[in-house]
XYZ file of C-alpha atoms in Angstrom:
330
model
C 0.056 -0.121 -0.278
C 1.917 3.526 -0.999
C 1.883 5.685 1.712
C 0.578 9.549 1.570
C 3.946 10.872 0.205
C 3.818 8.475 -2.593
C -0.021 9.427 -3.495
C 0.774 13.390 -2.854
C 3.877 13.046 -5.479
C 1.397 10.724 -7.927
C -1.370 13.371 -7.687
C 0.970 16.266 -8.139
C 2.589 14.677 -11.197
C -0.853 13.823 -12.902
C -1.727 17.463 -12.098
C 1.472 18.756 -13.865
C 0.778 16.533 -16.660
C -2.848 18.194 -17.229
C -1.529 21.856 -16.802
C 0.926 20.667 -19.663
C -1.713 19.211 -21.700
C -3.861 22.471 -21.353
C -0.831 24.421 -22.450
C -0.474 22.435 -25.233
C -4.018 22.538 -25.973
C -4.723 26.543 -25.729
C -1.107 26.722 -27.441
C -2.202 25.108 -30.713
C -6.159 26.766 -30.968
C -4.283 29.838 -30.361
C -1.945 29.339 -33.627
C -5.215 28.061 -35.523
C -6.727 30.699 -34.452
C -4.063 33.305 -35.582
C -3.794 31.574 -38.580
C -7.282 31.720 -39.399
C -6.853 35.553 -39.090
C -4.109 35.897 -41.302
C -5.823 33.724 -44.038
C -8.652 35.859 -43.329
C -6.841 39.279 -43.798
C -4.955 37.466 -46.892
C -8.504 36.807 -48.937
C -9.217 40.139 -48.220
C -6.286 41.439 -49.507
C -6.686 39.455 -52.873
C -10.273 40.316 -53.075
C -9.352 43.758 -53.055
C -6.924 43.711 -55.654
C -9.052 41.123 -58.054
C -11.956 44.293 -57.362
C -9.234 46.918 -58.512
C -8.220 44.714 -61.309
C -12.060 44.263 -62.541
C -12.789 47.943 -62.167
C -9.722 48.591 -64.571
C -10.393 46.132 -67.116
C -14.132 47.107 -67.403
C -12.866 51.013 -67.506
C -10.560 49.980 -70.612
C -13.204 47.887 -72.193
C -15.545 51.017 -72.402
C -12.805 53.128 -73.810
C -11.896 50.585 -76.523
C -15.657 50.324 -76.894
C -16.066 53.867 -77.161
C -13.153 54.137 -79.458
C -14.351 51.672 -81.903
C -17.819 52.644 -82.251
C -16.316 56.253 -82.818
C -14.048 54.706 -85.507
C -17.209 52.731 -87.077
C -19.060 55.143 -87.387
C -16.038 57.393 -89.252
C -15.268 54.684 -91.499
C -19.154 54.307 -92.479
C -19.596 58.175 -92.867
C -16.395 57.879 -95.412
C -17.582 55.499 -97.091
C -20.951 57.069 -97.747
C -19.816 60.205 -98.783
C -17.178 58.709 -101.130
C -20.159 56.798 -102.462
C -22.348 59.723 -103.239
C -19.309 61.290 -104.944
C -18.127 58.303 -107.019
C -21.602 57.101 -107.879
C -22.877 60.067 -109.485
C -25.745 58.706 -112.465
C -24.957 59.833 -115.766
C -28.361 61.851 -116.069
C -27.004 64.088 -113.203
C -24.118 64.758 -115.316
C -26.189 65.259 -117.869
C -28.389 67.889 -116.450
C -25.797 70.049 -114.775
C -23.570 70.369 -117.308
C -20.389 72.965 -116.826
C -22.733 74.001 -113.925
C -21.487 77.488 -112.358
C -18.027 76.214 -113.039
C -15.386 77.812 -115.185
C -12.775 76.032 -117.272
C -8.978 76.935 -116.411
C -7.733 74.203 -119.088
C -5.007 75.739 -121.797
C -4.163 73.593 -124.092
C -0.650 72.742 -124.724
C 1.305 72.514 -127.973
C 1.417 69.380 -130.195
C 5.225 68.754 -129.301
C 4.567 68.938 -125.774
C 7.201 66.735 -124.264
C 4.870 64.956 -121.511
C 5.961 61.802 -120.411
C 3.090 58.361 -119.265
C 2.419 58.006 -116.352
C 3.690 55.148 -114.302
C 1.603 52.135 -116.117
C 2.363 53.755 -119.527
C -0.770 55.235 -119.718
C -2.316 58.544 -120.134
C -1.047 60.810 -117.210
C -3.288 62.862 -115.122
C -0.588 64.964 -112.756
C -1.827 66.747 -109.214
C 0.249 68.917 -107.750
C -1.712 70.500 -104.559
C -1.325 70.809 -100.604
C -3.706 69.506 -97.541
C -3.970 73.013 -96.233
C -4.962 74.721 -99.504
C -9.053 75.535 -99.853
C -8.663 75.780 -103.916
C -7.158 72.100 -103.613
C -9.777 71.496 -101.284
C -12.573 72.295 -103.704
C -11.024 71.153 -106.923
C -10.390 67.584 -105.438
C -14.390 66.636 -104.968
C -14.553 67.520 -108.827
C -11.389 65.258 -109.508
C -12.825 62.091 -107.749
C -15.970 62.991 -109.377
C -14.687 62.735 -112.549
C -11.689 60.283 -112.495
C -14.429 57.491 -110.831
C -15.841 57.612 -114.397
C -12.721 55.997 -115.497
C -11.484 54.033 -112.299
C -11.731 53.684 -108.480
C -10.469 55.439 -105.610
C -9.370 53.572 -102.465
C -7.673 54.770 -99.013
C -9.259 58.285 -99.091
C -9.095 60.274 -96.221
C -11.207 63.100 -94.938
C -9.828 66.112 -93.657
C -10.493 69.955 -94.194
C -8.270 72.194 -95.118
C -6.514 74.431 -92.717
C -7.030 77.781 -94.313
C -10.944 78.418 -94.530
C -12.025 75.373 -93.124
C -13.182 73.518 -96.222
C -13.788 69.684 -95.752
C -12.407 67.592 -98.645
C -10.381 64.726 -98.820
C -6.751 63.960 -99.186
C -4.806 62.194 -102.241
C -1.766 61.474 -100.123
C -1.643 58.146 -99.523
C -4.538 57.078 -102.061
C -4.782 54.352 -104.436
C -6.400 55.024 -108.029
C -6.621 52.100 -110.173
C -7.750 52.565 -114.063
C -7.369 50.794 -117.618
C -7.478 54.296 -118.986
C -5.281 56.840 -117.065
C -2.607 56.813 -114.700
C -3.374 59.546 -112.118
C -0.300 60.977 -109.940
C -0.871 62.970 -107.482
C 1.475 65.047 -105.300
C 0.175 66.461 -101.611
C 3.309 68.282 -100.868
C 2.490 69.207 -97.601
C -0.257 68.458 -94.834
C -2.295 70.924 -92.608
C 0.729 72.288 -91.199
C 2.626 72.809 -93.798
C 4.792 69.977 -92.741
C 6.275 68.244 -95.998
C 4.305 64.823 -97.552
C 5.022 64.051 -100.774
C 8.245 65.330 -102.581
C 7.626 66.008 -106.363
C 10.141 64.260 -108.723
C 12.675 66.362 -110.508
C 10.483 64.844 -113.671
C 7.402 66.559 -112.067
C 9.265 70.012 -110.846
C 10.194 70.341 -114.277
C 6.545 69.720 -116.058
C 5.319 72.414 -112.781
C 7.963 75.021 -113.755
C 7.232 74.419 -117.708
C 3.702 74.914 -117.659
C 2.588 76.471 -114.290
C 3.947 79.169 -115.764
C 3.530 82.079 -118.481
C 2.485 81.886 -121.527
C 0.249 78.980 -120.054
C -0.797 80.839 -116.674
C -0.792 84.653 -116.517
C 2.644 86.239 -114.640
C 0.673 86.521 -111.641
C -0.676 83.058 -111.635
C 3.123 81.074 -112.085
C 3.092 78.520 -109.546
C -0.151 78.410 -108.239
C -2.226 75.278 -107.065
C -3.996 73.251 -107.539
C -2.041 72.474 -110.705
C -3.774 69.816 -112.900
C -2.042 68.429 -116.367
C -4.084 65.956 -118.414
C -1.177 64.158 -120.710
C -0.532 66.170 -123.851
C -4.057 67.792 -123.974
C -4.040 70.586 -121.468
C -2.742 72.093 -117.818
C -4.621 73.955 -115.624
C -4.130 76.318 -112.329
C -6.565 76.657 -109.711
C -10.421 75.390 -108.828
C -12.583 75.862 -111.439
C -15.439 76.790 -108.918
C -14.683 78.724 -105.576
C -14.245 77.367 -102.714
C -16.432 79.221 -101.011
C -19.026 77.429 -101.941
C -18.140 74.348 -99.592
C -17.703 76.944 -96.587
C -19.423 76.055 -93.483
C -20.886 72.786 -95.306
C -20.402 69.219 -93.456
C -19.584 65.957 -95.437
C -23.029 64.909 -94.944
C -24.463 68.409 -96.524
C -21.987 68.254 -99.432
C -23.575 64.621 -99.859
C -27.111 65.514 -100.134
C -26.431 68.652 -102.013
C -24.817 66.081 -105.019
C -28.300 64.828 -105.013
C -30.032 67.818 -106.122
C -28.188 68.768 -109.379
C -29.680 72.653 -109.341
C -27.622 73.022 -105.958
C -24.728 75.297 -106.380
C -22.853 72.605 -104.894
C -23.707 70.053 -108.169
C -23.218 73.278 -110.261
C -19.776 73.455 -109.120
C -18.130 69.975 -108.156
C -20.178 68.273 -111.086
C -19.170 71.121 -113.641
C -15.774 71.282 -113.121
C -15.671 67.238 -113.577
C -17.567 67.300 -116.364
C -14.736 69.689 -117.597
C -11.702 67.474 -116.394
C -13.771 64.218 -117.805
C -13.932 66.503 -121.394
C -10.006 66.973 -121.039
C -9.344 63.639 -119.805
C -11.376 61.854 -122.931
C -9.250 63.783 -125.223
C -6.405 61.666 -123.939
C -8.034 58.388 -124.139
C -9.093 58.893 -127.807
C -12.730 59.369 -126.277
C -12.479 56.081 -123.977
C -14.749 54.658 -122.546
C -17.522 55.354 -125.171
C -20.271 55.305 -122.433
C -18.761 58.425 -120.664
C -16.968 60.270 -123.457
C -19.744 59.722 -126.122
C -22.710 61.009 -123.497
C -23.339 64.392 -122.990
C -22.007 66.989 -122.163
C -18.923 65.604 -122.796
C -19.316 66.429 -126.880
C -20.763 69.892 -126.230
C -17.822 70.618 -123.691
C -15.395 69.371 -126.001
C -16.464 72.616 -128.059
C -15.404 75.348 -125.400
C -12.993 73.395 -123.606
C -10.245 75.840 -123.447
C -10.045 79.465 -121.719
C -8.768 82.439 -123.486
C -5.101 83.706 -122.056
C -5.273 84.893 -118.460
C -5.640 88.505 -117.632
C -5.114 88.430 -113.923
C -9.178 89.863 -113.644
C -11.774 88.009 -112.198
C -11.877 85.875 -109.140
C -8.970 84.224 -107.371
C -9.448 80.696 -107.846
C -5.978 79.502 -107.006
C -3.081 79.820 -104.605
C 0.192 81.692 -106.286
C 3.753 82.162 -105.472
C 4.102 78.038 -105.029
C 7.685 77.084 -104.503
C 7.456 73.824 -104.131
C 7.856 72.709 -100.252
C 8.460 76.439 -99.531
C 6.545 78.374 -96.900
C 5.702 81.102 -99.343
C 3.318 78.841 -101.566
C 0.634 80.258 -98.491
C 0.347 83.835 -100.550
C -2.653 84.399 -102.617
C -3.369 85.710 -106.126
C-alpha cells in the first residue's frame, strides 16, 4: 500500500501533466486562430486587388468600345460620302453640264514633251497641298471625274487648314484605271509639314507649264495644278471654294443629289470639264462616258482664253514647291 507521500507525489505529477496538456491545447488553438486571422486578411487583400483589376478592365473596355464605335462611325461616314461622290448618275452629269464651273484649261502644244504615267497610260498629274482651300474644292471634282475612268481607295477625309473646307487628301490614296494613270502629289499637310516630294520630272513640268504663257504672270506656280497628258493644263479651282464654306461632308453629299444646287453645279460642272479633257487623252474611251452629253458639247469650249489676271481668285500662287511662301494668295 502506497504511503501518503507517494500518493501526493503521483497526484502532483498527474496535475502537472494535465496543466501541460491544457497549455499545449491552448497554444495550438491560439495558433490556429491566429492562422485563420492571417488567412482572412490575405483573402480580403486578394479580393481588393481583384476588384481593382476588374474595375480597371471595365474602364479600359468602355474606352475601347467607345473608340471602336467612333472609328466605325467615321469609317461608315467616309464610305457613304465617297459613295455619293463616286456614283453620280450619267443623267445628273448631263443635267448639270458646265453648271457654274469655269474651265481654266489651257491647251498644250502638239509637241509638248509630256511623259506617260507609271503604267504607260496617259498621265493626269495633280500638284496640291492639304491646307490649300482651292485644292480642297478641286479634289471633289477630280474624284467625281476620275471615278468615271477607274476606282479610288484609301481616300482620307480632311478639312483644309485655310477656310476649313471639307475635302479629301490624295496623300496615300490609291487609284486604278485601265485608261489613265493618276499621279497625285500633296506637297504639304495641314501644318505645312512636307508630305509628297515632287520628282525632278514633276518639278520640270510645273516650272514649264504652271508659268507663262500657259498661265498669267501673277499666277505662276499656283496650286492646285493639273496636267492632262498632252492635252491641257490648269492652275486653280474651277469653282470658288466658298461654295463649300461651313458645309459638312453630309451637307455636300446631300447637295450632290440635287443637280440644281450650287454645290452640284460647282463640283459636277468642274468634273465634266475634267472628264472632257481626259476623253481627249484616251481617244474617247470609255465610249459610254466620252460620247455621252455633256462631254461632246463641252469639248467645243474646253479651253479658256489667256488669263489677264482679272476675275475671282481661284488659286494660290507664289508656289515654290515645299517652300512656305506658297501660302500667298493671288
